[in-house]
Amino acid sequence: MADSQPGSQHGAIDSVLNETRVFPPPAPERAGTPRWLVSSMDEYRAMHARSIEDPEAFWAEAAGELHWFEPWSKVLEWSLPDAKWFVGAKTNLCYNCVDRHVEQWRGEHIGIVWEGEPMPGGEPEVCRLSYAQLQTETAKFANVLKGRGVKAGDVVTIYMGMVPELAIAVLACARIGAVHSVIFGGFSAQAIADRVVDASSKLIITCDGAWRRGKVVPLKQNVDDAIDKLDANTVETVIVLKRCGNQVSRADGRDVDWHEQTNAASDDCPCAPLDSEHMSFLLYTSGSTGKPKGIQHTVGGFMVYTYLTSKYVFNLIPGLDEPKRDDAQNGQVFWCTADVGWITGHSYIIYGIMPTGVPTLMYEGAPNFPGDDRFWDIVQRHKVTQFYTAPTAIRAFMKWGDKHPKKHDLSSLQVLGTVGEPINPEAWMWYHRVIGGETCPIVDTWWQTETGGHMLTPLPGVTPTKPGSCTLPFFGIDAAIVNDQGKELPKGSGGLLAIRKPWPSMLRGIFGDRERFIETYWSKLPGMYFPGDGAHTDSDGYFWIMGRVDDVMNVSGHRLGTMEVESALVSHESVVEAAVVGMPHEIKGTGIAAFVTLGNGFDPTDDLKAALREHVGKQIGAIAKPDQIRFTGALPKTRSGKIMRRLLRSIAAGETLVTQDTSTLEDYAVVAKLQESEEG
Ligand code: PRX
């Protein structure tokens, strides 16, 4: 098996595994929930067995909990690598997130709770949107999009901060079948330009700026710079929402104001009945080679899978069948701290959560503004019941100290979740003890942009948990540990993680690149989906993720390709060659180490290091700035000219190299020099 990334903490996990502590599920009253939706491991195992033996019956039943304009003729058509779920059926994501609640009896219930970052006078800006308001606002904005020529299937680019209008924009696209491509607000102008070109997108929705730690991120300016980089003038409309009150330019005929447009728009725009397999969105993510790839998701399968995982993994019980105004939402408030710009936000802020009828909380800003206790202040004030975040955030909270959560009443919490990277057992224990008060189950959810929803995860109140393990497969997921040839390995073995059966929210392709789709996911292991992660099981069959086995890094839970960062570095005038590897990082899990060879006439100074970091920030975004840059006369290569990343990873991690096999190394002197080179 190829090397896994450092920072995946599997050393730490192995040591825990030897004396694994098992945390039995708490009783519902202990966690403060009315009940656990699945009541025992026997029930989980029976449901899982049924979902694998008769997936069509299982998923038809799940889909039956949602609204369809027309029924399917067949639940699944599968011809590897192409899946069609709910064949021939017609449905709409926005209808299921919003209109369905209004049509039934919950129009006045809250769908979205939003809190802004600034706290002028110590008071937060809070906005609560009912399903009825969301219906009006999404219909109006959908009419704005239609008015600018957007039709079903057209790609709309969204580059906004975490404002309520972001959710409205996304849902408005879903309403009319426009395909959204949301770009995280931390990405650069170049990254926007690349994605706009790849998707042939003619319309961009943005904000004047976004609040981040008290400062304004100039979103509109980045969009203007991105458009300047395009070869042809392909962007016809930019819709700008004013949020931060900063000055932005306004290109005549192209730039229009969100409020001017929506104020003039009709609120009559019924949800379009869309084919279940219609493309709902594109989301760009990093791979091991080339530019980020546009992962394609659907309407029907994506909706059913994200809904069912939301319901069971977070134990959401809004009481949809009981028209009693006051307690019908069971007091649950779900908060996922991700940005909508990532898959976690797509699936578990909007599309999976909203159909459950539990209000979803969106927070605009940083976890440490104005103080290090901002998140816990939010949990207390909004009585958050489900809290879903990333290990990198948990490690930062640990570092900031227990006093911040301890200032607040966190007793509303029922379930805690984590996602994005392996969680080290120390962080898991801290989360369990300090945030969960030892009464909340932790769901460590393993999944990917490509999988659309949770794949390996405990069910709260049911699955006994072990710190660092994402435990067992969700319903319908047939996961195994296999060797390079796809042969299943026995319990307790380490190898490649593989998924052997199709599931409803699986990616349907890479936009415009069928070959890469087949090659990346469907060619490595015969007849199976290859996620690119290494993992092992233990004697209970629990899964432990060891990290990526390809050239993808997981930095603070965000995916970045080593080649992407290398390309950014070599596009700087001073750089002749660059190699990038992951390295262990206390907070980020994996940090970025860059080894750089300079051209003649460039001096290896600290100023140049700083300039290179800035340059990478401009090319990709701040998350890609290397943590460590080392200048080197040459890079260690095999005789066939391949950069020896394994060696570089060891050097970046500060390990001694005596144990490494360097028999194929071209020039050992290069390594010796690299070891001496100064990091920084
Ligand atoms: O390596 C795995 C890691 O994140 C990768 C997927 O990244 P992305 O598509 O950006 O999606 C992140 C949010 C779903 C995976 O291949 N990963 C994700 N969740 C976990 C994880 N590694 C270990 N444990 C997890 N819970």
CSV table of N, CA, C and O and ligand atoms in Angstrom, one decimal, residues 285 342-344 388 418-423 444-451 456 470 531-533 545-548 554 557-559, ligand 1:
chain,number,residue,atom,x,y,z
A,285,THR,N,-13.4,20.0,-6.3
A,285,THR,CA,-12.6,19.5,-5.2
A,285,THR,C,-11.3,19.1,-5.8
A,285,THR,O,-11.1,18.9,-7.0
A,342,TRP,N,-18.3,24.1,1.0
A,342,TRP,CA,-17.8,22.8,1.0
A,342,TRP,C,-19.0,21.8,1.0
A,342,TRP,O,-20.1,22.2,1.3
A,343,ILE,N,-18.7,20.5,0.7
A,343,ILE,CA,-19.8,19.6,0.6
A,343,ILE,C,-20.5,19.4,1.9
A,343,ILE,O,-21.8,19.3,2.0
A,344,THR,N,-19.8,19.6,3.0
A,344,THR,CA,-20.5,19.5,4.3
A,344,THR,C,-21.6,20.5,4.5
A,344,THR,O,-22.7,20.2,5.0
A,388,TYR,N,-22.0,20.1,14.8
A,388,TYR,CA,-21.2,19.3,13.8
A,388,TYR,C,-20.0,20.1,13.4
A,388,TYR,O,-20.2,21.2,12.8
A,418,THR,N,-18.3,15.0,14.1
A,418,THR,CA,-17.1,15.5,13.5
A,418,THR,C,-16.9,15.0,12.1
A,418,THR,O,-17.4,13.9,11.8
A,419,VAL,N,-16.2,15.7,11.3
A,419,VAL,CA,-16.0,15.3,9.9
A,419,VAL,C,-14.8,16.0,9.3
A,419,VAL,O,-14.3,17.0,9.8
A,420,GLY,N,-14.2,15.4,8.3
A,420,GLY,CA,-13.2,16.0,7.5
A,420,GLY,C,-11.8,15.4,7.5
A,420,GLY,O,-11.0,15.5,6.6
A,421,GLU,N,-11.5,14.8,8.6
A,421,GLU,CA,-10.1,14.2,8.8
A,421,GLU,C,-10.2,13.3,10.0
A,421,GLU,O,-11.1,13.4,10.8
A,422,PRO,N,-9.2,12.4,10.1
A,422,PRO,CA,-9.2,11.6,11.3
A,422,PRO,C,-9.1,12.4,12.6
A,422,PRO,O,-8.4,13.4,12.6
A,423,ILE,N,-9.9,12.1,13.6
A,423,ILE,CA,-9.8,12.8,14.8
A,423,ILE,C,-8.9,12.1,15.8
A,423,ILE,O,-9.0,10.8,15.9
A,444,ASP,N,-18.5,10.3,14.5
A,444,ASP,CA,-17.3,10.6,13.7
A,444,ASP,C,-17.7,10.1,12.3
A,444,ASP,O,-17.7,8.9,12.1
A,445,THR,N,-18.0,11.1,11.4
A,445,THR,CA,-18.6,10.7,10.1
A,445,THR,C,-17.5,10.7,9.0
A,445,THR,O,-16.9,11.8,8.7
A,446,TRP,N,-17.3,9.6,8.4
A,446,TRP,CA,-16.3,9.6,7.3
A,446,TRP,C,-17.1,9.6,6.0
A,446,TRP,O,-18.0,8.8,5.7
A,447,TRP,N,-16.7,10.6,5.1
A,447,TRP,CA,-17.4,10.7,3.8
A,447,TRP,C,-16.6,11.6,3.0
A,447,TRP,O,-15.5,12.1,3.4
A,448,GLN,N,-17.0,12.0,1.8
A,448,GLN,CA,-16.3,12.8,0.8
A,448,GLN,C,-17.2,13.7,0.0
A,448,GLN,O,-18.4,13.4,-0.1
A,449,THR,N,-16.6,14.6,-0.7
A,449,THR,CA,-17.4,15.4,-1.7
A,449,THR,C,-18.1,14.5,-2.7
A,449,THR,O,-19.2,14.7,-3.0
A,450,GLU,N,-17.4,13.4,-3.1
A,450,GLU,CA,-17.9,12.5,-4.1
A,450,GLU,C,-19.0,11.6,-3.5
A,450,GLU,O,-19.9,11.2,-4.3
A,451,THR,N,-19.0,11.3,-2.2
A,451,THR,CA,-20.0,10.4,-1.7
A,451,THR,C,-21.3,11.1,-1.4
A,451,THR,O,-22.4,10.5,-1.2
A,456,LEU,N,-19.4,6.1,6.6
A,456,LEU,CA,-19.1,5.3,7.8
A,456,LEU,C,-19.3,6.2,9.0
A,456,LEU,O,-18.8,7.3,9.0
A,470,CYS,N,-14.4,5.8,13.0
A,470,CYS,CA,-15.7,6.2,12.4
A,470,CYS,C,-16.7,5.0,12.4
A,470,CYS,O,-17.7,5.1,11.8
A,531,PRO,N,-12.2,5.3,-2.9
A,531,PRO,CA,-12.2,6.7,-2.4
A,531,PRO,C,-10.9,7.4,-2.2
A,531,PRO,O,-10.8,8.6,-2.0
A,532,GLY,N,-9.8,6.6,-2.3
A,532,GLY,CA,-8.4,7.2,-2.1
A,532,GLY,C,-7.9,7.2,-0.7
A,532,GLY,O,-7.0,7.9,-0.4
A,533,ASP,N,-8.6,6.5,0.2
A,533,ASP,CA,-8.2,6.5,1.6
A,533,ASP,C,-7.7,5.1,2.0
A,533,ASP,O,-8.2,4.1,1.6
A,545,ILE,N,-9.8,5.2,9.8
A,545,ILE,CA,-9.3,5.8,8.6
A,545,ILE,C,-7.8,6.2,8.9
A,545,ILE,O,-7.6,6.9,9.9
A,546,MET,N,-7.0,5.9,8.0
A,546,MET,CA,-5.5,6.2,8.2
A,546,MET,C,-5.1,7.5,7.3
A,546,MET,O,-4.0,8.0,7.5
A,547,GLY,N,-6.0,7.9,6.4
A,547,GLY,CA,-5.6,9.1,5.6
A,547,GLY,C,-5.5,8.7,4.1
A,547,GLY,O,-5.7,7.6,3.7
A,548,ARG,N,-5.2,9.7,3.3
A,548,ARG,CA,-5.2,9.6,1.9
A,548,ARG,C,-4.0,8.7,1.5
A,548,ARG,O,-2.9,8.8,2.1
A,554,ASN,N,-4.9,16.8,3.4
A,554,ASN,CA,-6.1,17.1,4.1
A,554,ASN,C,-5.7,18.2,5.1
A,554,ASN,O,-5.4,17.8,6.2
A,557,GLY,N,-8.9,19.7,7.4
A,557,GLY,CA,-10.1,19.1,6.9
A,557,GLY,C,-10.4,19.6,5.5
A,557,GLY,O,-11.5,19.2,4.9
A,558,HIS,N,-9.6,20.4,4.8
A,558,HIS,CA,-9.9,20.8,3.5
A,558,HIS,C,-8.9,20.1,2.5
A,558,HIS,O,-7.7,20.0,2.8
A,559,ARG,N,-9.5,19.7,1.4
A,559,ARG,CA,-8.7,18.9,0.5
A,559,ARG,C,-7.9,19.8,-0.5
A,559,ARG,O,-8.4,20.7,-1.1
B,1,PRX,O1,-9.5,11.5,3.7
B,1,PRX,C1,-10.8,11.5,4.0
B,1,PRX,C2,-11.1,12.7,4.8
B,1,PRX,O2,-11.5,13.7,3.9
B,1,PRX,C3,-11.5,13.3,2.6
B,1,PRX,C4,-12.7,13.9,1.8
B,1,PRX,O3,-12.5,15.2,1.8
B,1,PRX,P1,-13.6,16.2,1.2
B,1,PRX,O4,-14.1,15.6,-0.1
B,1,PRX,O5,-13.1,17.6,1.2
B,1,PRX,O6,-14.8,16.0,2.2
B,1,PRX,C5,-14.7,16.4,3.5
B,1,PRX,C6,-16.0,16.4,4.2
B,1,PRX,C7,-16.9,15.3,3.9
B,1,PRX,C8,-11.7,11.8,2.7
B,1,PRX,O7,-11.2,11.1,1.6
B,1,PRX,N1,-12.2,12.5,5.8
B,1,PRX,C9,-13.4,13.0,5.8
B,1,PRX,N2,-14.1,12.7,6.9
B,1,PRX,C10,-13.2,11.9,7.7
B,1,PRX,C11,-12.0,11.8,7.0
B,1,PRX,N3,-10.9,11.1,7.5
B,1,PRX,C12,-11.1,10.5,8.6
B,1,PRX,N4,-12.2,10.6,9.4
B,1,PRX,C13,-13.3,11.3,9.0
B,1,PRX,N5,-14.4,11.3,9.7
